[in-house]
Amino acid sequence: MLAPVLASLLHLLLLWRLSGAQYSSDQCCWKGSGLTHEGHTRDVEQVYLRCAQGSLEWLYPTGAIIVNLRSNTLSAASHQLMVCIKPFSDSSGTNIYLDRNGTLRLLLQDQDQAQGKVHCFNIQEGALFIEAVPHTDISRRITSFQYELISNRQGAGVLPVRASCEPCSDAEILLAVCTNDFVARGRIRAVHQDEDHSRLTVEISRLHRQKTQVFVSGGVRVRSWVGHIKMPSQCGAKSGDGDFLFTGTVRFGEAWMGCAPRYKDFLRIYHEAEHRYTNPCHVDTD
């Protein structure tokens, strides 16, 4: 029979291992369980994430957690950073607030998380305060989302889509070619209308740049790429309407349209700026 002191030590070690197993974290992702809050649901866990993108998964949420987001990879000052979060389709069990010096502002309600829509805010607006909604059965509740930190130097361009369907100015087009996540010449093969956006199937004849592989090769013998780009449905995109220069951002693995001038108009704008020595960067147009 174990001595009382040794038995107590083993009991404490077992509890520590069980509790420690509820949480796992690195600089980018965090996974935890509300079971460690059981019996003291007023506890607030502090979570620190230090990556430009990652994810959070909170199983059986009880109590609350505060998520502090910072970036070690983006060199922009803190006031130039935006945070975007996208809940997974099965996310539920909490309300998500912005917490700035103890003042809470509702960002996303429990029942709205399953829609999977992207929500963005300036990083100076505060940390994420995620509070569990009381339920008699927490076993079916999991709050989970992806996040991305984005430089705000592009102004409204950090959001998934442009605020309007107005054509870009010449200066905006030239800047987009130099700074956007993807730049490609191509045609619109098909347009599919979803609830709040259009999904364009595009065929790319020349791929200048892509941050992630949103456009895939058509094959070894075919020098073209195929992919999908999202844009506001009210912009009235049509298939088979000539060559465009597609530019835009990649958010959570999806391409969103930025500036998309007709290719002949881009060439005119680019060469005019080239003659004035005002091009912000070089693009191979041969």
JSON list of C-alpha atoms in Angstrom, two decimals, residues 38-179:
[
{"chain": "A", "resi": 38, "resn": "GLU", "atom": "CA", "xyz": [-15.51, 22.97, -14.86]},
{"chain": "A", "resi": 39, "resn": "GLY", "atom": "CA", "xyz": [-16.32, 23.87, -11.30]},
{"chain": "A", "resi": 40, "resn": "HIS", "atom": "CA", "xyz": [-14.85, 27.37, -11.67]},
{"chain": "A", "resi": 41, "resn": "THR", "atom": "CA", "xyz": [-16.53, 28.69, -14.81]},
{"chain": "A", "resi": 42, "resn": "ARG", "atom": "CA", "xyz": [-15.70, 32.32, -14.02]},
{"chain": "A", "resi": 43, "resn": "ASP", "atom": "CA", "xyz": [-12.05, 31.72, -14.83]},
{"chain": "A", "resi": 44, "resn": "VAL", "atom": "CA", "xyz": [-10.66, 33.54, -17.85]},
{"chain": "A", "resi": 45, "resn": "GLU", "atom": "CA", "xyz": [-7.80, 31.86, -19.74]},
{"chain": "A", "resi": 46, "resn": "GLN", "atom": "CA", "xyz": [-5.26, 34.09, -21.51]},
{"chain": "A", "resi": 47, "resn": "VAL", "atom": "CA", "xyz": [-4.18, 32.85, -24.95]},
{"chain": "A", "resi": 48, "resn": "TYR", "atom": "CA", "xyz": [-1.25, 34.36, -26.87]},
{"chain": "A", "resi": 49, "resn": "LEU", "atom": "CA", "xyz": [-0.75, 33.81, -30.60]},
{"chain": "A", "resi": 50, "resn": "ARG", "atom": "CA", "xyz": [2.21, 35.28, -32.47]},
{"chain": "A", "resi": 51, "resn": "CYS", "atom": "CA", "xyz": [1.75, 34.39, -36.16]},
{"chain": "A", "resi": 52, "resn": "ALA", "atom": "CA", "xyz": [0.38, 36.06, -39.26]},
{"chain": "A", "resi": 53, "resn": "GLN", "atom": "CA", "xyz": [-2.12, 33.20, -39.61]},
{"chain": "A", "resi": 54, "resn": "GLY", "atom": "CA", "xyz": [-3.30, 30.17, -37.67]},
{"chain": "A", "resi": 55, "resn": "SER", "atom": "CA", "xyz": [-6.32, 28.67, -35.96]},
{"chain": "A", "resi": 56, "resn": "LEU", "atom": "CA", "xyz": [-8.09, 28.22, -32.63]},
{"chain": "A", "resi": 57, "resn": "GLU", "atom": "CA", "xyz": [-10.20, 25.29, -31.41]},
{"chain": "A", "resi": 58, "resn": "TRP", "atom": "CA", "xyz": [-11.98, 25.41, -28.04]},
{"chain": "A", "resi": 59, "resn": "LEU", "atom": "CA", "xyz": [-13.77, 22.19, -27.15]},
{"chain": "A", "resi": 60, "resn": "TYR", "atom": "CA", "xyz": [-16.66, 22.08, -24.65]},
{"chain": "A", "resi": 61, "resn": "PRO", "atom": "CA", "xyz": [-16.40, 25.83, -23.90]},
{"chain": "A", "resi": 62, "resn": "THR", "atom": "CA", "xyz": [-17.15, 27.05, -20.38]},
{"chain": "A", "resi": 63, "resn": "GLY", "atom": "CA", "xyz": [-16.16, 30.34, -18.84]},
{"chain": "A", "resi": 64, "resn": "ALA", "atom": "CA", "xyz": [-14.16, 32.57, -21.17]},
{"chain": "A", "resi": 65, "resn": "ILE", "atom": "CA", "xyz": [-10.82, 32.99, -22.91]},
{"chain": "A", "resi": 66, "resn": "ILE", "atom": "CA", "xyz": [-9.02, 36.11, -24.07]},
{"chain": "A", "resi": 67, "resn": "VAL", "atom": "CA", "xyz": [-7.07, 35.71, -27.31]},
{"chain": "A", "resi": 68, "resn": "ASN", "atom": "CA", "xyz": [-4.19, 38.15, -27.78]},
{"chain": "A", "resi": 69, "resn": "LEU", "atom": "CA", "xyz": [-3.05, 38.30, -31.41]},
{"chain": "A", "resi": 70, "resn": "ARG", "atom": "CA", "xyz": [0.28, 39.71, -32.54]},
{"chain": "A", "resi": 71, "resn": "SER", "atom": "CA", "xyz": [2.58, 39.01, -35.47]},
{"chain": "A", "resi": 72, "resn": "ASN", "atom": "CA", "xyz": [6.28, 38.21, -35.56]},
{"chain": "A", "resi": 73, "resn": "THR", "atom": "CA", "xyz": [6.36, 38.12, -39.36]},
{"chain": "A", "resi": 74, "resn": "LEU", "atom": "CA", "xyz": [4.66, 41.36, -40.39]},
{"chain": "A", "resi": 75, "resn": "SER", "atom": "CA", "xyz": [6.88, 44.38, -39.91]},
{"chain": "A", "resi": 76, "resn": "ALA", "atom": "CA", "xyz": [4.09, 46.94, -40.04]},
{"chain": "A", "resi": 77, "resn": "ALA", "atom": "CA", "xyz": [3.31, 49.00, -36.96]},
{"chain": "A", "resi": 78, "resn": "SER", "atom": "CA", "xyz": [0.44, 47.78, -34.80]},
{"chain": "A", "resi": 79, "resn": "HIS", "atom": "CA", "xyz": [-1.98, 50.43, -36.07]},
{"chain": "A", "resi": 80, "resn": "GLN", "atom": "CA", "xyz": [-1.41, 49.14, -39.62]},
{"chain": "A", "resi": 81, "resn": "LEU", "atom": "CA", "xyz": [-2.60, 45.59, -38.91]},
{"chain": "A", "resi": 82, "resn": "MET", "atom": "CA", "xyz": [-6.03, 44.13, -39.50]},
{"chain": "A", "resi": 83, "resn": "VAL", "atom": "CA", "xyz": [-7.27, 40.85, -38.04]},
{"chain": "A", "resi": 84, "resn": "CYS", "atom": "CA", "xyz": [-9.68, 38.66, -40.02]},
{"chain": "A", "resi": 85, "resn": "ILE", "atom": "CA", "xyz": [-11.34, 35.57, -38.55]},
{"chain": "A", "resi": 86, "resn": "LYS", "atom": "CA", "xyz": [-13.36, 32.93, -40.37]},
{"chain": "A", "resi": 87, "resn": "PRO", "atom": "CA", "xyz": [-15.35, 30.46, -38.22]},
{"chain": "A", "resi": 88, "resn": "PHE", "atom": "CA", "xyz": [-15.57, 26.84, -39.30]},
{"chain": "A", "resi": 89, "resn": "SER", "atom": "CA", "xyz": [-19.02, 25.60, -40.31]},
{"chain": "A", "resi": 90, "resn": "ASP", "atom": "CA", "xyz": [-19.49, 23.61, -37.08]},
{"chain": "A", "resi": 91, "resn": "SER", "atom": "CA", "xyz": [-18.37, 26.41, -34.76]},
{"chain": "A", "resi": 92, "resn": "SER", "atom": "CA", "xyz": [-20.77, 27.10, -31.88]},
{"chain": "A", "resi": 93, "resn": "GLY", "atom": "CA", "xyz": [-21.07, 27.50, -28.14]},
{"chain": "A", "resi": 94, "resn": "THR", "atom": "CA", "xyz": [-19.73, 31.03, -27.62]},
{"chain": "A", "resi": 95, "resn": "ASN", "atom": "CA", "xyz": [-20.22, 34.71, -28.31]},
{"chain": "A", "resi": 96, "resn": "ILE", "atom": "CA", "xyz": [-17.12, 36.52, -29.59]},
{"chain": "A", "resi": 97, "resn": "TYR", "atom": "CA", "xyz": [-16.41, 40.09, -28.49]},
{"chain": "A", "resi": 98, "resn": "LEU", "atom": "CA", "xyz": [-13.66, 42.67, -28.94]},
{"chain": "A", "resi": 99, "resn": "ASP", "atom": "CA", "xyz": [-12.21, 43.56, -25.55]},
{"chain": "A", "resi": 100, "resn": "ARG", "atom": "CA", "xyz": [-10.52, 46.95, -25.31]},
{"chain": "A", "resi": 101, "resn": "ASN", "atom": "CA", "xyz": [-9.50, 47.90, -21.79]},
{"chain": "A", "resi": 102, "resn": "GLY", "atom": "CA", "xyz": [-12.43, 45.99, -20.31]},
{"chain": "A", "resi": 103, "resn": "THR", "atom": "CA", "xyz": [-15.04, 47.40, -22.70]},
{"chain": "A", "resi": 104, "resn": "LEU", "atom": "CA", "xyz": [-16.70, 44.68, -24.80]},
{"chain": "A", "resi": 105, "resn": "ARG", "atom": "CA", "xyz": [-18.12, 45.06, -28.31]},
{"chain": "A", "resi": 106, "resn": "LEU", "atom": "CA", "xyz": [-19.99, 42.15, -29.85]},
{"chain": "A", "resi": 107, "resn": "LEU", "atom": "CA", "xyz": [-18.28, 40.85, -32.99]},
{"chain": "A", "resi": 108, "resn": "LEU", "atom": "CA", "xyz": [-19.98, 37.52, -33.65]},
{"chain": "A", "resi": 109, "resn": "GLN", "atom": "CA", "xyz": [-22.92, 35.79, -31.98]},
{"chain": "A", "resi": 110, "resn": "ASP", "atom": "CA", "xyz": [-23.15, 32.07, -31.32]},
{"chain": "A", "resi": 111, "resn": "GLN", "atom": "CA", "xyz": [-25.87, 31.38, -33.89]},
{"chain": "A", "resi": 112, "resn": "ASP", "atom": "CA", "xyz": [-24.04, 33.30, -36.65]},
{"chain": "A", "resi": 113, "resn": "GLN", "atom": "CA", "xyz": [-20.76, 31.41, -36.56]},
{"chain": "A", "resi": 114, "resn": "ALA", "atom": "CA", "xyz": [-21.96, 28.49, -38.70]},
{"chain": "A", "resi": 115, "resn": "GLN", "atom": "CA", "xyz": [-22.32, 30.85, -41.68]},
{"chain": "A", "resi": 116, "resn": "GLY", "atom": "CA", "xyz": [-18.52, 30.88, -41.97]},
{"chain": "A", "resi": 117, "resn": "LYS", "atom": "CA", "xyz": [-18.34, 34.54, -42.99]},
{"chain": "A", "resi": 118, "resn": "VAL", "atom": "CA", "xyz": [-15.12, 36.51, -42.62]},
{"chain": "A", "resi": 119, "resn": "HIS", "atom": "CA", "xyz": [-15.08, 39.28, -39.99]},
{"chain": "A", "resi": 120, "resn": "CYS", "atom": "CA", "xyz": [-12.24, 41.83, -39.92]},
{"chain": "A", "resi": 121, "resn": "PHE", "atom": "CA", "xyz": [-11.19, 44.52, -37.44]},
{"chain": "A", "resi": 122, "resn": "ASN", "atom": "CA", "xyz": [-8.21, 46.70, -36.69]},
{"chain": "A", "resi": 123, "resn": "ILE", "atom": "CA", "xyz": [-5.84, 45.07, -34.22]},
{"chain": "A", "resi": 124, "resn": "GLN", "atom": "CA", "xyz": [-5.96, 48.19, -32.05]},
{"chain": "A", "resi": 125, "resn": "GLU", "atom": "CA", "xyz": [-9.67, 47.60, -31.43]},
{"chain": "A", "resi": 126, "resn": "GLY", "atom": "CA", "xyz": [-8.71, 45.03, -28.82]},
{"chain": "A", "resi": 127, "resn": "ALA", "atom": "CA", "xyz": [-8.22, 41.35, -28.05]},
{"chain": "A", "resi": 128, "resn": "LEU", "atom": "CA", "xyz": [-10.82, 38.67, -28.74]},
{"chain": "A", "resi": 129, "resn": "PHE", "atom": "CA", "xyz": [-12.96, 37.90, -25.69]},
{"chain": "A", "resi": 130, "resn": "ILE", "atom": "CA", "xyz": [-14.65, 34.54, -26.28]},
{"chain": "A", "resi": 131, "resn": "GLU", "atom": "CA", "xyz": [-17.37, 33.78, -23.74]},
{"chain": "A", "resi": 132, "resn": "ALA", "atom": "CA", "xyz": [-19.17, 30.46, -23.48]},
{"chain": "A", "resi": 133, "resn": "VAL", "atom": "CA", "xyz": [-22.95, 30.51, -23.84]},
{"chain": "A", "resi": 134, "resn": "PRO", "atom": "CA", "xyz": [-24.53, 28.42, -21.01]},
{"chain": "A", "resi": 135, "resn": "HIS", "atom": "CA", "xyz": [-25.81, 25.07, -22.26]},
{"chain": "A", "resi": 136, "resn": "THR", "atom": "CA", "xyz": [-27.05, 22.03, -20.40]},
{"chain": "A", "resi": 137, "resn": "ASP", "atom": "CA", "xyz": [-25.02, 19.82, -22.74]},
{"chain": "A", "resi": 138, "resn": "ILE", "atom": "CA", "xyz": [-21.62, 21.20, -23.73]},
{"chain": "A", "resi": 139, "resn": "SER", "atom": "CA", "xyz": [-20.41, 17.96, -25.31]},
{"chain": "A", "resi": 140, "resn": "ARG", "atom": "CA", "xyz": [-21.62, 19.05, -28.75]},
{"chain": "A", "resi": 141, "resn": "ARG", "atom": "CA", "xyz": [-20.13, 22.54, -28.60]},
{"chain": "A", "resi": 142, "resn": "ILE", "atom": "CA", "xyz": [-16.87, 23.48, -30.28]},
{"chain": "A", "resi": 143, "resn": "THR", "atom": "CA", "xyz": [-15.74, 26.99, -31.12]},
{"chain": "A", "resi": 144, "resn": "SER", "atom": "CA", "xyz": [-13.17, 27.01, -33.92]},
{"chain": "A", "resi": 145, "resn": "PHE", "atom": "CA", "xyz": [-11.94, 29.50, -36.44]},
{"chain": "A", "resi": 146, "resn": "GLN", "atom": "CA", "xyz": [-9.03, 30.46, -38.68]},
{"chain": "A", "resi": 147, "resn": "TYR", "atom": "CA", "xyz": [-7.39, 33.86, -38.40]},
{"chain": "A", "resi": 148, "resn": "GLU", "atom": "CA", "xyz": [-5.12, 36.02, -40.53]},
{"chain": "A", "resi": 149, "resn": "LEU", "atom": "CA", "xyz": [-3.25, 39.21, -39.74]},
{"chain": "A", "resi": 150, "resn": "ILE", "atom": "CA", "xyz": [-3.02, 41.54, -42.71]},
{"chain": "A", "resi": 151, "resn": "SER", "atom": "CA", "xyz": [-1.06, 44.70, -43.36]},
{"chain": "A", "resi": 152, "resn": "ASN", "atom": "CA", "xyz": [-3.38, 47.68, -43.64]},
{"chain": "A", "resi": 153, "resn": "ARG", "atom": "CA", "xyz": [-1.10, 49.60, -46.02]},
{"chain": "A", "resi": 154, "resn": "GLN", "atom": "CA", "xyz": [-3.52, 48.80, -48.84]},
{"chain": "A", "resi": 155, "resn": "GLY", "atom": "CA", "xyz": [-6.41, 50.50, -47.05]},
{"chain": "A", "resi": 156, "resn": "ALA", "atom": "CA", "xyz": [-9.78, 48.93, -47.91]},
{"chain": "A", "resi": 157, "resn": "GLY", "atom": "CA", "xyz": [-7.95, 46.33, -49.98]},
{"chain": "A", "resi": 158, "resn": "VAL", "atom": "CA", "xyz": [-7.27, 44.25, -46.86]},
{"chain": "A", "resi": 159, "resn": "LEU", "atom": "CA", "xyz": [-10.89, 43.16, -46.79]},
{"chain": "A", "resi": 160, "resn": "PRO", "atom": "CA", "xyz": [-11.92, 40.07, -48.78]},
{"chain": "A", "resi": 161, "resn": "VAL", "atom": "CA", "xyz": [-13.56, 42.11, -51.55]},
{"chain": "A", "resi": 162, "resn": "ARG", "atom": "CA", "xyz": [-13.49, 45.68, -52.80]},
{"chain": "A", "resi": 163, "resn": "ALA", "atom": "CA", "xyz": [-16.04, 47.93, -51.17]},
{"chain": "A", "resi": 164, "resn": "SER", "atom": "CA", "xyz": [-17.66, 48.75, -54.51]},
{"chain": "A", "resi": 165, "resn": "CYS", "atom": "CA", "xyz": [-17.66, 47.73, -58.16]},
{"chain": "A", "resi": 166, "resn": "GLU", "atom": "CA", "xyz": [-16.17, 51.03, -59.34]},
{"chain": "A", "resi": 167, "resn": "PRO", "atom": "CA", "xyz": [-13.20, 50.57, -61.69]},
{"chain": "A", "resi": 168, "resn": "CYS", "atom": "CA", "xyz": [-9.77, 51.06, -60.18]},
{"chain": "A", "resi": 169, "resn": "SER", "atom": "CA", "xyz": [-7.82, 54.21, -60.99]},
{"chain": "A", "resi": 170, "resn": "ASP", "atom": "CA", "xyz": [-4.62, 53.96, -63.02]},
{"chain": "A", "resi": 171, "resn": "ALA", "atom": "CA", "xyz": [-2.53, 54.38, -59.85]},
{"chain": "A", "resi": 172, "resn": "GLU", "atom": "CA", "xyz": [-4.51, 51.65, -58.05]},
{"chain": "A", "resi": 173, "resn": "ILE", "atom": "CA", "xyz": [-4.01, 49.24, -60.95]},
{"chain": "A", "resi": 174, "resn": "LEU", "atom": "CA", "xyz": [-0.23, 49.79, -61.03]},
{"chain": "A", "resi": 175, "resn": "LEU", "atom": "CA", "xyz": [0.02, 49.39, -57.25]},
{"chain": "A", "resi": 176, "resn": "ALA", "atom": "CA", "xyz": [-2.11, 46.23, -57.31]},
{"chain": "A", "resi": 177, "resn": "VAL", "atom": "CA", "xyz": [0.17, 44.65, -59.92]},
{"chain": "A", "resi": 178, "resn": "CYS", "atom": "CA", "xyz": [3.14, 45.22, -57.60]},
{"chain": "A", "resi": 179, "resn": "THR", "atom": "CA", "xyz": [1.61, 44.30, -54.24]}
]
